[in-house]
Every structure is written in C-alpha cells, then in structure tokens.
Coordinates of C-alpha atoms and ligand atoms in Angstrom, one line a residue:
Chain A
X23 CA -52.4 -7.4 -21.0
X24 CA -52.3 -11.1 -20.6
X25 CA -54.0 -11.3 -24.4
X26 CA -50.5 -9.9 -26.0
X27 CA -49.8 -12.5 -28.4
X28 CA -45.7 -12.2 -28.6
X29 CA -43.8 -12.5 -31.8
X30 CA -40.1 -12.5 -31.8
X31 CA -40.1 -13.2 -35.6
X32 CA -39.6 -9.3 -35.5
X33 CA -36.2 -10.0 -33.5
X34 CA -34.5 -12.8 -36.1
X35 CA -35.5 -10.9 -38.9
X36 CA -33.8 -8.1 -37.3
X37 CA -30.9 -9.6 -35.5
X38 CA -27.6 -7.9 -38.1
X39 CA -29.0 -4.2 -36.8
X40 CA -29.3 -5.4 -33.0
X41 CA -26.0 -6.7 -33.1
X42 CA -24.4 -4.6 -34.9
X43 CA -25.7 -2.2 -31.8
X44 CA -24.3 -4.7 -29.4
X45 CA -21.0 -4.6 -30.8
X46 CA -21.3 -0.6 -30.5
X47 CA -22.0 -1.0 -26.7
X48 CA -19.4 -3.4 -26.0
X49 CA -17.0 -1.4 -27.7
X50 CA -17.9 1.6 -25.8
X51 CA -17.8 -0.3 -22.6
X52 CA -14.6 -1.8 -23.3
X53 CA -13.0 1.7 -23.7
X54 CA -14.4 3.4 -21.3
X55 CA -13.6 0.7 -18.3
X56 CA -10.0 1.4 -19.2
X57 CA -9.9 4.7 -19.7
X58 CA -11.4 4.1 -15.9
X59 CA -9.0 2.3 -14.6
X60 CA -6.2 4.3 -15.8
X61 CA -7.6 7.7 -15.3
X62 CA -9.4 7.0 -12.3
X63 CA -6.0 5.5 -10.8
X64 CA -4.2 8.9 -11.9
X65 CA -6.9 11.2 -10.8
X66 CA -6.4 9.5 -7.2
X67 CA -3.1 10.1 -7.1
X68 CA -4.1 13.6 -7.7
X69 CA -6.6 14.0 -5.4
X70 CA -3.5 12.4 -2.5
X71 CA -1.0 14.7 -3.8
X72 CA 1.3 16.7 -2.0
X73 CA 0.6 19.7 -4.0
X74 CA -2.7 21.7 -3.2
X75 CA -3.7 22.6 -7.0
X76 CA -3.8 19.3 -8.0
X77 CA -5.6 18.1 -5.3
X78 CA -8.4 20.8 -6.2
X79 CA -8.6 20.2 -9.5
X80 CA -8.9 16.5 -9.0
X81 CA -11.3 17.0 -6.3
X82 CA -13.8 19.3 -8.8
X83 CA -13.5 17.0 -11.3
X84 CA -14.9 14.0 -9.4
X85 CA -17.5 16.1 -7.6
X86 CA -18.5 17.3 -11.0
X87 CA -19.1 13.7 -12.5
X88 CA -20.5 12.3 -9.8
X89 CA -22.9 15.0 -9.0
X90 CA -24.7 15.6 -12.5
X91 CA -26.8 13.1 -14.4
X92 CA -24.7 11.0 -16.8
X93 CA -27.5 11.7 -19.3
X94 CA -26.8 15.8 -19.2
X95 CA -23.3 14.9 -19.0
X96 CA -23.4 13.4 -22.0
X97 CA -25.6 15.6 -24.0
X98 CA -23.6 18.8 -22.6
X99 CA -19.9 17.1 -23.4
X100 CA -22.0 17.0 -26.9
X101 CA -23.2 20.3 -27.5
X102 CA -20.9 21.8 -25.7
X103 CA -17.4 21.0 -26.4
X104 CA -18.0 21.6 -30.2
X105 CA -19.0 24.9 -29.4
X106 CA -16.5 26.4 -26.6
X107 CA -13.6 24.4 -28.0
X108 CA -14.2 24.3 -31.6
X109 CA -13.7 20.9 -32.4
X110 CA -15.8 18.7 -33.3
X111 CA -15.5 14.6 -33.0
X112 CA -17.0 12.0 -34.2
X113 CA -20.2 11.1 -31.7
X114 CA -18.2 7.9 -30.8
X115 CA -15.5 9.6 -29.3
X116 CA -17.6 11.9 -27.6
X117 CA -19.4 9.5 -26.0
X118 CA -16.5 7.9 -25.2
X119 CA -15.1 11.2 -23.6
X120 CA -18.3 11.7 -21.7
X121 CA -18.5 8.0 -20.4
X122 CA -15.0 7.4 -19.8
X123 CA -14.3 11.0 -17.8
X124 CA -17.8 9.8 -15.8
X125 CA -16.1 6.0 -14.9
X126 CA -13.1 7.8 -13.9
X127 CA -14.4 10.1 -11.4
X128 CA -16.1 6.9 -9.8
X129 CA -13.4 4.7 -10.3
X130 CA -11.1 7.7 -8.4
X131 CA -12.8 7.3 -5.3
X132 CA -12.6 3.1 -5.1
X133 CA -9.1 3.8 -5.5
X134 CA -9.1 6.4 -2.7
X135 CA -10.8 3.8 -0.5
X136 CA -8.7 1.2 -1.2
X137 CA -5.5 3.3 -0.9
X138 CA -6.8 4.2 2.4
X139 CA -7.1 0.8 4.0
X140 CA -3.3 0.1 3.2
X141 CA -1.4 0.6 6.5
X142 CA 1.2 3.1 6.7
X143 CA 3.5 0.9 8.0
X144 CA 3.3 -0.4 4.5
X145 CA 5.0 2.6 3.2
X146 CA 7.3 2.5 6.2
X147 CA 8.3 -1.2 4.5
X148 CA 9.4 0.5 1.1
X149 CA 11.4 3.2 2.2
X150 CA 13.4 1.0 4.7
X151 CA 13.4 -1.9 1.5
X152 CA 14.6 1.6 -0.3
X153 CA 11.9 1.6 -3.0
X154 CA 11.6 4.8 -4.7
X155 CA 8.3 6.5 -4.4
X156 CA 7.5 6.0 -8.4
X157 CA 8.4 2.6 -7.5
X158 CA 6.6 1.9 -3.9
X159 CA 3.5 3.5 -6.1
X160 CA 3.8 0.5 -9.0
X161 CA 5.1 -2.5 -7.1
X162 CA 3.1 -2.1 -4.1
X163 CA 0.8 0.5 -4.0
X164 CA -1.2 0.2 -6.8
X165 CA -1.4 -3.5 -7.0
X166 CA -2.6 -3.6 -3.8
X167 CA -5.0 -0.8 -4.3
X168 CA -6.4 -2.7 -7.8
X169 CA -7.3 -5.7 -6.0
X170 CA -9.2 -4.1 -3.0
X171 CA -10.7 -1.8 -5.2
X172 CA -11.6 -5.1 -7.9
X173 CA -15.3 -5.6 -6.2
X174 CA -15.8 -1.6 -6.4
X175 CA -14.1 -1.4 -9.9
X176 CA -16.5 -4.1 -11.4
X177 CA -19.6 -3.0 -10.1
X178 CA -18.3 0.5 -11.8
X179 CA -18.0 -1.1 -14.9
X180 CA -21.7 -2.9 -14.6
X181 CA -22.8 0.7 -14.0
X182 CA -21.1 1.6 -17.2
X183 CA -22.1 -0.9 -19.2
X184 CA -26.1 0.2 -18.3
X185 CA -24.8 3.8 -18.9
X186 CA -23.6 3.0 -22.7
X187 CA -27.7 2.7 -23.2
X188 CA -27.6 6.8 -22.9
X189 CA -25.4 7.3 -26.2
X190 CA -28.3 6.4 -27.6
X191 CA -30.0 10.5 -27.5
X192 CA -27.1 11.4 -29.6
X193 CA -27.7 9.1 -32.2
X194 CA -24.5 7.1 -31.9
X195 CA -26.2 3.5 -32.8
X196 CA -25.8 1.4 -30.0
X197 CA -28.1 -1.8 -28.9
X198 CA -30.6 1.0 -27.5
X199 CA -30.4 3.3 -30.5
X200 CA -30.8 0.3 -32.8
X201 CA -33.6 -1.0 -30.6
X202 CA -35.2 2.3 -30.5
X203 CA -35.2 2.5 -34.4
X204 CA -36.3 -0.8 -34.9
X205 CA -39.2 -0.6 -32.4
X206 CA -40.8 2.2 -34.4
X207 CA -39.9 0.7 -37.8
X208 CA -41.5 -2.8 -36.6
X209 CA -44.3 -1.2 -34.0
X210 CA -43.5 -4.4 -31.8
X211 CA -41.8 -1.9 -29.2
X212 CA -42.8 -4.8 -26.1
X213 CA -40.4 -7.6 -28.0
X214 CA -37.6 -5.4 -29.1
X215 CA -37.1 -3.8 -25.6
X216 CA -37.8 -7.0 -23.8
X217 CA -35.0 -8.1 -25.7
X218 CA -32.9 -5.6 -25.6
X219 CA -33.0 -5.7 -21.7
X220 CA -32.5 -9.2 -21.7
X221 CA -29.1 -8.6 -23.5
X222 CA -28.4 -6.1 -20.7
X223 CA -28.9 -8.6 -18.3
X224 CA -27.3 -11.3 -19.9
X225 CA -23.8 -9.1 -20.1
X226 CA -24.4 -7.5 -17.1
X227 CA -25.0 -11.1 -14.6
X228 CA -21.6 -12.7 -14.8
X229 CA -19.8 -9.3 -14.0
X230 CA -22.0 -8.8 -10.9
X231 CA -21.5 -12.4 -10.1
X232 CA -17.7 -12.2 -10.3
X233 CA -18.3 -9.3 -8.0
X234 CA -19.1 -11.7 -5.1
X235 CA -16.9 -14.0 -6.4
X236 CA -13.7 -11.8 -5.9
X237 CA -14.9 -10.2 -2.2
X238 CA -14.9 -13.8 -0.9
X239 CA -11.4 -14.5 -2.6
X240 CA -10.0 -11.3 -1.5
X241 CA -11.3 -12.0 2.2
X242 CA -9.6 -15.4 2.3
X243 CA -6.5 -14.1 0.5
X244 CA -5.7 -10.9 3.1
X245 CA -6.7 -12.1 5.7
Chain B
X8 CA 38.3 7.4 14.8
X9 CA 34.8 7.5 13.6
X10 CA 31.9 4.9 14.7
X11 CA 30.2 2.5 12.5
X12 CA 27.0 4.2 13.4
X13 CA 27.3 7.4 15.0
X14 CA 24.2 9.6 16.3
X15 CA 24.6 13.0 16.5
X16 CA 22.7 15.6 18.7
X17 CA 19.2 13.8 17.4
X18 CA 16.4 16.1 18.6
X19 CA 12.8 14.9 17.3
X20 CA 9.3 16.4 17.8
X21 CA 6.1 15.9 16.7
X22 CA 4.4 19.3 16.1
X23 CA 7.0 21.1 16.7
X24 CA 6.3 20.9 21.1
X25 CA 6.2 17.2 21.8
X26 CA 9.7 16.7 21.5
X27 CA 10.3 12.5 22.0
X28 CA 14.0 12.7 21.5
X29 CA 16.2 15.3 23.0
X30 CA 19.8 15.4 22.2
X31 CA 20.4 12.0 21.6
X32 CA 24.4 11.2 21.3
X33 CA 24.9 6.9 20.6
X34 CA 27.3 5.3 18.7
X35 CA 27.8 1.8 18.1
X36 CA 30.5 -0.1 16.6
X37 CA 30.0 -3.1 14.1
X38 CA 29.2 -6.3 15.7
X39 CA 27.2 -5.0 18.1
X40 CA 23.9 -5.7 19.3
X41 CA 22.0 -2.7 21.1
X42 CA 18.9 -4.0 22.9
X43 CA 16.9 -0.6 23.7
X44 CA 14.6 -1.1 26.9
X45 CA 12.2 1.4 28.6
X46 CA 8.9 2.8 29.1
X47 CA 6.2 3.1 26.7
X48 CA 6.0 5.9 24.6
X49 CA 10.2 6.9 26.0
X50 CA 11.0 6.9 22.1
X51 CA 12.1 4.1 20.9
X52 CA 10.5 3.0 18.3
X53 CA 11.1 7.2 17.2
X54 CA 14.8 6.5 17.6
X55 CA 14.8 3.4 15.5
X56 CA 12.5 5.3 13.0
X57 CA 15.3 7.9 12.7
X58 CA 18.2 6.1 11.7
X59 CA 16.1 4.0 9.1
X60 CA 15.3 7.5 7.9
X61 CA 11.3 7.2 8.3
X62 CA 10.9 10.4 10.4
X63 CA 12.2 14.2 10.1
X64 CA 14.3 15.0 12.2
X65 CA 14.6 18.8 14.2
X66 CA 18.5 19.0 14.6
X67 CA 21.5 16.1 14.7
X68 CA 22.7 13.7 11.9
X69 CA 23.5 10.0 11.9
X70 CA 26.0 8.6 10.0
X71 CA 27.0 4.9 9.1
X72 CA 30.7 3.7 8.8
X73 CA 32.1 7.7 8.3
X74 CA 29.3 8.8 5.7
X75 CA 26.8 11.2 7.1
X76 CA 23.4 9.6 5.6
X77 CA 20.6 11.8 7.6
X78 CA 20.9 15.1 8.6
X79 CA 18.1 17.9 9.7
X80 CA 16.8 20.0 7.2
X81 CA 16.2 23.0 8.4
X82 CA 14.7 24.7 5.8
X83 CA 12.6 22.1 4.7
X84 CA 9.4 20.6 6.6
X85 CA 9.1 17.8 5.4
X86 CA 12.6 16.4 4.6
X87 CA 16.0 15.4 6.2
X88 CA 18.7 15.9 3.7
X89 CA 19.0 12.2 2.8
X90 CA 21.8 9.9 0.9
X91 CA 19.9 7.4 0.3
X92 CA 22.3 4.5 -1.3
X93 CA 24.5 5.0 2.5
X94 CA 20.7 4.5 4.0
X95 CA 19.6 1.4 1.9
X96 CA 22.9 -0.3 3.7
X97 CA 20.4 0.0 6.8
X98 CA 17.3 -2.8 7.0
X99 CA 14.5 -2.8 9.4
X100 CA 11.5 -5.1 10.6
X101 CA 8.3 -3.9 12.2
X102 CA 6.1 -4.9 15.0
X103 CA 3.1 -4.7 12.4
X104 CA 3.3 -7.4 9.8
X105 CA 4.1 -5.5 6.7
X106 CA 4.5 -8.0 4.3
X107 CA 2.9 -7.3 1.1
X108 CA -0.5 -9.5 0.6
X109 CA -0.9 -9.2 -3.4
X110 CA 2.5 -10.8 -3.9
X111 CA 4.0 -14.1 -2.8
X112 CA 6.6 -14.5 0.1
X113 CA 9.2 -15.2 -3.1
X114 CA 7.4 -12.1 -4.4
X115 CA 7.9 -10.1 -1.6
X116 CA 11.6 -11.2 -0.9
X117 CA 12.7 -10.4 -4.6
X118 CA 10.3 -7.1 -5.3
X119 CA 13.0 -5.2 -3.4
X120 CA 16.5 -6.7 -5.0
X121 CA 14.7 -6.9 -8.0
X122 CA 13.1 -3.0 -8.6
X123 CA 15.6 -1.3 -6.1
X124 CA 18.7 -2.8 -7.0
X125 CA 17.9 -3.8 -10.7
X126 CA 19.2 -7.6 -9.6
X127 CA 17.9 -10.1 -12.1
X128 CA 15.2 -12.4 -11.5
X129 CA 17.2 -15.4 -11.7
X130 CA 19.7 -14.2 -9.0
X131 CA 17.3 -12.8 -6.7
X132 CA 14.9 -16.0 -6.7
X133 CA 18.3 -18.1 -6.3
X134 CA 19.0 -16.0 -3.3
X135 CA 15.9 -16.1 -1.6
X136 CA 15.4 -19.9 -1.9
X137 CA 19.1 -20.4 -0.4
X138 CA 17.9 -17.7 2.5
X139 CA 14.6 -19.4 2.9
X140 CA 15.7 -22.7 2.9
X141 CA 18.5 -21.8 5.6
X142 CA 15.1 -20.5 7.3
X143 CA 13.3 -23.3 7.0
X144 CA 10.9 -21.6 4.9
X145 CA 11.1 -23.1 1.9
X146 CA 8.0 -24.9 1.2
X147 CA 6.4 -21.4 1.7
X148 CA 8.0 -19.5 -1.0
X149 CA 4.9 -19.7 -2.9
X150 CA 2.2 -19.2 -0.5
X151 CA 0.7 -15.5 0.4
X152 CA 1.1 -14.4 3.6
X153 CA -2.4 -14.1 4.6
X154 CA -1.5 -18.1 4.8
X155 CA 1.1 -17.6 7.6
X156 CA 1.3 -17.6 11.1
X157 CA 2.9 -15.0 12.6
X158 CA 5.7 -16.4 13.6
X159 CA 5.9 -17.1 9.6
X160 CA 5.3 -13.8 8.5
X161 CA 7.8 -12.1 10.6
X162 CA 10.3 -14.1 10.1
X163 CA 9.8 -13.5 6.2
X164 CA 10.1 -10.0 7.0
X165 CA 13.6 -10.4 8.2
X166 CA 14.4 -12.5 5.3
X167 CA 13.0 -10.2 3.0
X168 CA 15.4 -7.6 4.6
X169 CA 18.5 -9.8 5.2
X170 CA 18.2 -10.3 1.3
X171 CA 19.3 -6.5 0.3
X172 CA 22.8 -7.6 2.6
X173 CA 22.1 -4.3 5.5
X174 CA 24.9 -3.8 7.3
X175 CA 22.7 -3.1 10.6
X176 CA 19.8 -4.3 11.2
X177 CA 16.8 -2.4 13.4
X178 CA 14.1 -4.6 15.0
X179 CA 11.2 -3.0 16.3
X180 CA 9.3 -5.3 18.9
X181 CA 9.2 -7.7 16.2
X182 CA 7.7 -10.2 18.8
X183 CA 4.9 -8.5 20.3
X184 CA 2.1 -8.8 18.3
X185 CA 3.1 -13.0 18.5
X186 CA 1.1 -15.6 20.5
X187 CA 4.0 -16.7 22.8
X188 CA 4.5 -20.0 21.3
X189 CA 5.4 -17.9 18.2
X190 CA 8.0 -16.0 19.9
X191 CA 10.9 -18.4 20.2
X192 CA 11.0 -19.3 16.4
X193 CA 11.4 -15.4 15.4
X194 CA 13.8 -14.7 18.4
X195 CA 15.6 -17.5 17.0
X196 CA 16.4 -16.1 14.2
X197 CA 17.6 -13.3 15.6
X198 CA 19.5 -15.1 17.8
X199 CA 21.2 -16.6 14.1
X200 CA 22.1 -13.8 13.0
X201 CA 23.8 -12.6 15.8
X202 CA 26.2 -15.8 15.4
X203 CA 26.9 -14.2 12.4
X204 CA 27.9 -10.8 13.7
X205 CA 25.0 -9.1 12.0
X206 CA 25.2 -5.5 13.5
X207 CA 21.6 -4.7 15.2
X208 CA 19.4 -2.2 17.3
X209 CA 16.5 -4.1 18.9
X210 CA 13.5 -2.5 20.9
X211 CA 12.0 -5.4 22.7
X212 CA 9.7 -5.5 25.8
X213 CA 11.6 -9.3 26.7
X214 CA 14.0 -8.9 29.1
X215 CA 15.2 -12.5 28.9
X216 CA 15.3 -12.2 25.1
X217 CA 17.4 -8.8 25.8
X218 CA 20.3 -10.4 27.8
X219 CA 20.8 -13.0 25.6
X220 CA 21.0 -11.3 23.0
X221 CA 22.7 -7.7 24.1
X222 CA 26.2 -6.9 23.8
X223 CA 24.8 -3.7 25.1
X224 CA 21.7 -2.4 27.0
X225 CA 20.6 1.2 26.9
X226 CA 17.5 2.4 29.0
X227 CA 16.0 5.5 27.6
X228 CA 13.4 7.4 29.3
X229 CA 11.9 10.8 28.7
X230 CA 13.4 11.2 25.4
X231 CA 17.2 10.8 26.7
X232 CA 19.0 8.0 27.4
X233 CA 19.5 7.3 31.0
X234 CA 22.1 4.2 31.3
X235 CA 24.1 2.5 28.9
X236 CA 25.5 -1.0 29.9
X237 CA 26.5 -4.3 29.0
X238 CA 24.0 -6.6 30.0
X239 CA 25.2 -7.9 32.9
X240 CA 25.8 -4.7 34.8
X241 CA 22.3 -3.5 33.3
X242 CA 20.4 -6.5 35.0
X243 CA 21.9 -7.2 38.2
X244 CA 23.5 -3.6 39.5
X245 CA 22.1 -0.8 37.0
X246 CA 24.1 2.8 38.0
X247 CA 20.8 4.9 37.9
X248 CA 18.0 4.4 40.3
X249 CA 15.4 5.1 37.3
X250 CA 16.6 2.0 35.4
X251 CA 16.6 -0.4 38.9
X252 CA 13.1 1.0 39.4
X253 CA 11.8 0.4 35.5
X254 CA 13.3 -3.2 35.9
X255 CA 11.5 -3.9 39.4
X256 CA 8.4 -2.9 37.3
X257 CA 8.9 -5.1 34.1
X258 CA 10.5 -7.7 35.6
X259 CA 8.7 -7.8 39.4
X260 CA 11.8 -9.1 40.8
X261 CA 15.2 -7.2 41.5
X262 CA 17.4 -8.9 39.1
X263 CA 17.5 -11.7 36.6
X264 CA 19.9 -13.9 36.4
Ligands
ATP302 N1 3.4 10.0 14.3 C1 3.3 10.5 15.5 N2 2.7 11.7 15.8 C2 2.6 12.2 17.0 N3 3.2 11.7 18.1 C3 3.8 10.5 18.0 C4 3.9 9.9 16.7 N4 4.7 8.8 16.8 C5 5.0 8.7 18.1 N5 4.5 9.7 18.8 C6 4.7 10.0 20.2 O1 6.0 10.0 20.5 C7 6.3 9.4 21.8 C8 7.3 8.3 21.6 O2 6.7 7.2 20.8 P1 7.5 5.9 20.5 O3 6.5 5.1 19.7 O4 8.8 6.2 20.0 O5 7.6 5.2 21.9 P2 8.1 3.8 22.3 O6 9.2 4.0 23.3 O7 8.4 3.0 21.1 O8 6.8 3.2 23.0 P3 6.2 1.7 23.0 O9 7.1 0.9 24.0 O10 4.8 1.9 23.5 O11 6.3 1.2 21.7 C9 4.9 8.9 22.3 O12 4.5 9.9 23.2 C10 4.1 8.9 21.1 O13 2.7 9.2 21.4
MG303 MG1 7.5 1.4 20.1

C-alpha cells in the first residue's frame, strides 16, 4: 500500500477528456436542478390540491422516485421508455429526464415542508389584501416557500450533483464515464478516481457550505 | 334606507353542529366604531372573519353601502357566493403578525396595490412613504419585519391595509399578542384613524381601550348578541344582567369611569 508510487502525469496528459466530462456533469446538474425547482414546486401544488386525482397522481409520482434506486431509475427510464413509448432520445436527455423527474420528487416534498410551516393566517392576510389565489401563490406563497425550502433545495442539488456520476452506465460521457475509460486505457485507475472524486468534492463543498450559510441567515431574517 | 354595513341572519358553524354564530342581525352606519366585547370563544373573531369573507357561511348575507358582497351558498361547501371588488373595499388586521418575512415593510405595503390593483410602482411606493412617514415609520421602509418589534409590525399591518383605501376597517385583538409597553403606540393609531372617521369593528379584550374608542359597544355571548350600547350606558348601567356580570369579571370592579 504505502509503496504506491503516484503519478498524476497520467491526469495532465489527459485533462481535455476529463473536462470535457466535467462539463457533461455540470451541464446535467445545471438542468436538472431547474427542472427541480420548477417541477418540484408544481408537483407540490399538486400533491396540496383541492382535487383528489391530482393529488394521487402527484403523490405516486414522488413515492415512486424516492423509493427506487436512482441507478435503476435511470437504466429503466433507458431501456424502457424507448420500448413502451417508441421514442427514442438522445442518452443526454434521458438522463436528464431520469435525473430531473428524480430532483423533482425530492424537491416536492421541501416544498411541502416549507409550505406547511407558513401560517394560515398568512393566507387569511391575502384574501383580506384581496390577492387572487394565482396571485397569493406567486407573491407570497412561493417566495416564502423557496427560501425556507433554500437549505433543503441545496442539499437536493448536492445530492444531484453526486447522482450525475450514474449516467455514466449508459454511456453518456460524463467526468465518471470519462474517468472510467481513461482508467482502463491508462491502468492508473487509483489517480484517475482519486481525482475524479476530488473534483466531486471540490464542486460539491461550497454548495454544502452555503447550506449552513443560508439556515443561519434565514434564522436571523424570520425570526 | 339601507345601512353602510348591514348583517343579515348570519348563521356560522363549524362541522356543520358547532354553530358559533346564530342569527346574527347588525348594522352599522359609516363613521362608526363597533368595539365587540365578550367571552372567549362567544364568536368574535368568527364574526369579524365573516364580513372580511374568510369563513363560509350557513345562511345570511352582508352587504356594504347597498351591495350585497357575501351571501351563503347553499349548494356549495366550500364557498359563499362572493363579489369580491365590493369585499376588497373591506381591510382587516390580525392578532397574529402576518406580515410577510421574504419582502420588505415597503414590499409588503406595495405587493398588494401593486398585484391586486395593478397600481404602478412609482405611485404605490409614493403612497406608502407618505403613509409611513405620517406613521412614523419611515426609516423602516426598508427593513424586514423579523427586525421589528411588535408594536412595529402591527402597526405596518394597518398601514399596509389603510393603503388599499377600505372603507371599514376590522381589527382583531390587534394588541394582544404586545408586551404592554407596545400597546399604546398601536392603539394610537387606531385612535388616528378614528379622528379621521375611518369606519371600524374592533374585538379587543381592553376595556379602557374600548370606551375611548366606541361609538358603540356590543356584547356577544353564546353566538348572539346580548346588548348593544353606546359606551357609556354599556359601562356604567348595561340593560342585561349577562353583560354587568361579564364586566364585574373583566374588569373586577362594577363600572369604569
Ligand atoms: N376553524 C375552526 N374550526 C373549528 N372551530 C372553530 C374554528 N374557529 C373557531 N372555532 C370555534 O368557534 C368558537 C368561536 O371562536 P372565535 O375565535 O370566534 O371566538 P372569540 O370570541 O374570538 O374568542 P377569543 O376571545 O378567545 O378570541 C370557539 O368555540 C372556537 O373553538
Ligand atoms: Mg378571537
């Protein structure tokens, strides 16, 4: 163990494939987080709607993604979806279908949360200020709901950003993939993951940081 | 001759059995101030909640200045039959502080003028600035209100309600969730406004407060209202044993003066 000699020659020789992998993931992560907060703002909405349908439907959806594997997600929305729908896309945009319907689900229920904690007298406030419900939702519902839900939403997208590293088994060339392909081109597996981790870690770091950062501003702020 | 605000036959239950108002007939005319006293959980806050339109009503309407604006649904369980531009000419604060903590107290005065009543920017800040400077609020127009006392944030409230120009306003025990040397500088305000001849319904558990303020007194109890006086007869020689005992209790003396 201690006698590996390390060479991370292997690494600048090969830095255009590993970043042109990065850029993959980022792209992916980028898409995905807003499909998330989008989706997973309308799929609450759903799931705290008058009418009982949509309620079930949301409700099945987000039990569905968060209680299967992201993994299986992904390679079923891959196999799958070609075959029942007759369509096929581009990997990219499957993975991004996969990912982003996975983020949405989660992001959902941080929405749900933070919906919760508003008072009612809140909505009491709108109607008597005669805000229309479309509007009570925009001006002061989902504001308030994206900045309680911020800490939730980030760590979300953290979780996303490690999930991207799945794509990889469908051969859509992320970091991983790329790391994966150079590691048994180059046989120096041990420098190419260690890196590739380390770029994990270095993207993933200031995110969870900002986590903590926005709790304690959100604690001082509504108070 | 019709009222300015006229309540007719209101009947409101929860679940259908717990019925908290029960035939409730009250009109006012505009000018007035209607200081509502009696026991906890007698309805009054339900009452209030009804003519801002905030609960469903069983049977009755209210109307304001001749235009019926609420009236039960029968067939519906879930909504009155509503005109809402007659009810936005109705404001209301709460005991609970309801200002809105992602926006600014400028924010939350001008969300309202500005998405409700499609009022420019320009005009609505101009307006709130005059209205917060007349409420000495003016250096706070641009802090959040988990920076405020309560004292601060409730009087926001009302200026955040005064700036959509009700003709009535309904407060709702504005003062009780205040430390008491918070109390004065909200009453105050309300106080103001009555200067001005603002029309208003207030619950409050302060009987001083009340007979300053009252042009009127009504004591409900039971989900009915028991006596309806000007102040002065309500305090000193009140017609219905119930409301002479409620006082003894509230006040623990016979009479104020
Ligand atoms: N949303 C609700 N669901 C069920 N019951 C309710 C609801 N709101 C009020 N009530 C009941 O209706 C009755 C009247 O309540 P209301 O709040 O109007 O009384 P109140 O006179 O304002 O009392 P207080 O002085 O304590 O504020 C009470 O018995 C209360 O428990
Ligand atoms: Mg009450």
């Amino acid at each position: 163990m201690g006698r590996y000699t390390w060479d991370f020659s292997v690494i600048t020789a090969n830095w255009d494939p590993l970043m042109a992998g990065l850029a993959v993931t980022l792209q992916l992560t980028a898409i995905c987080a807003v499909i998330g907060l989008i989706g997973g703002f309308l799929v609450c909405q759903m799931v705290m709607s008058r009418i009982a349908p949509l309620r079930w439907v949301a409700i099945g959806f987000i039990e569905l993604f968060r209680c299967t594997p992201a993994l299986v997600q992904i390679i079923w929305i891959f196999y799958c979806v070609p075959y029942f729908f007759g369509v096929f896309f581009d990997p990219f945009y499957m993975a991004i279908l996969a990912l982003g319907m996975n983020i949405t689900a989660f992001n959902a229920e941080a929405y749900r949360a933070a919906i919760q904690s508003i008072p009612a007298s809140h909505y009491d406030a709108c109607t008597a200020l005669g805000l229309s419900p479309l509007k009570k939702t925009l001006f002061v519902i989902l504001p308030q709901a994206v900045l309680m839900a911020i800490p939730v939403l980030l760590t979300n997208t953290i979780g996303l950003l490690q999930q991207t590293s799945l794509v990889a088994i469908v051969a859509i060339a992320d970091l991983m993939y790329e790391g994966k392909t150079l590691a048994t081109q180059t046989y120096r597996p041990i420098e190419i993951y260690t890196t590739v981790a380390f770029i994990y870690f270095a993207l993933s770091v200031p995110l969870s940081q900002a986590v903590g950062l926005f709790e304690r501003r959100l604690r001082s702020r509504l108070a | 001759m019709s009222s300015f605000l006229n309540v007719q036959g209101l009947r409101k239950s929860f679940g259908g059995h717990l019925v908290v108002l029960d035939d409730i007939n009250f009109q006012m005319e505009a000018g007035e101030r209607v200081v509502i006293i009696g026991p906890s959980g007698s309805g009054k806050s339900t009452l209030l909640r009804c003519v801002m339109g905030l609960e469903k009503i069983d049977k009755g309407r209210i109307e304001l200045e001749g235009a019926r604006y609420i009236e039960a649904n029968p067939k519906s369980k879930k909504d009155n039959f509503v005109d809402i531009p007659v009810r936005n000419k109705v404001g209301m604060v709460f005991q609970h502080y309801t200002l809105f903590p992602h926006l600014t107290v400028l924010g939350n005065l001008i969300l309202a003028p500005m998405r409700a009543r499609g009022e420019s920017r320009s005009s609505a800040t101009e307006r709130a600035m005059q209205l917060l400077d007349r409420l000495g609020l003016k250096s706070k127009a641009g802090a959040f209100p988990g920076m405020l006392s309560g004292g601060q944030k409730q009087r926001v409230a009302i200026a955040r309600a005064l700036l959509l120009d009700p003709k009535i306003m309904l407060f709702d025990e504005v003062t009780s969730a205040l430390d008491p040397e918070l109390v004065t500088e909200v009453e105050g305000v309300m106080l103001e406004l009555a200067e001005q001849k603002m029309s208003m319904m207030i619950v409050t558990h302060d009987m001083w407060f009340a007979k300053r303020i009252a042009t009127r007194v009504i004591f409900s109890a039971d989900g009915r209202i028991i006596e309806d006086a000007p102040p002065a007869k309500m305090f000193t020689n009140p017609s219905e044993p119930r409301t002479a005992d409620f006082l003894k209790k509230v006040l623990h003396v016979e009479t104020i003066s």
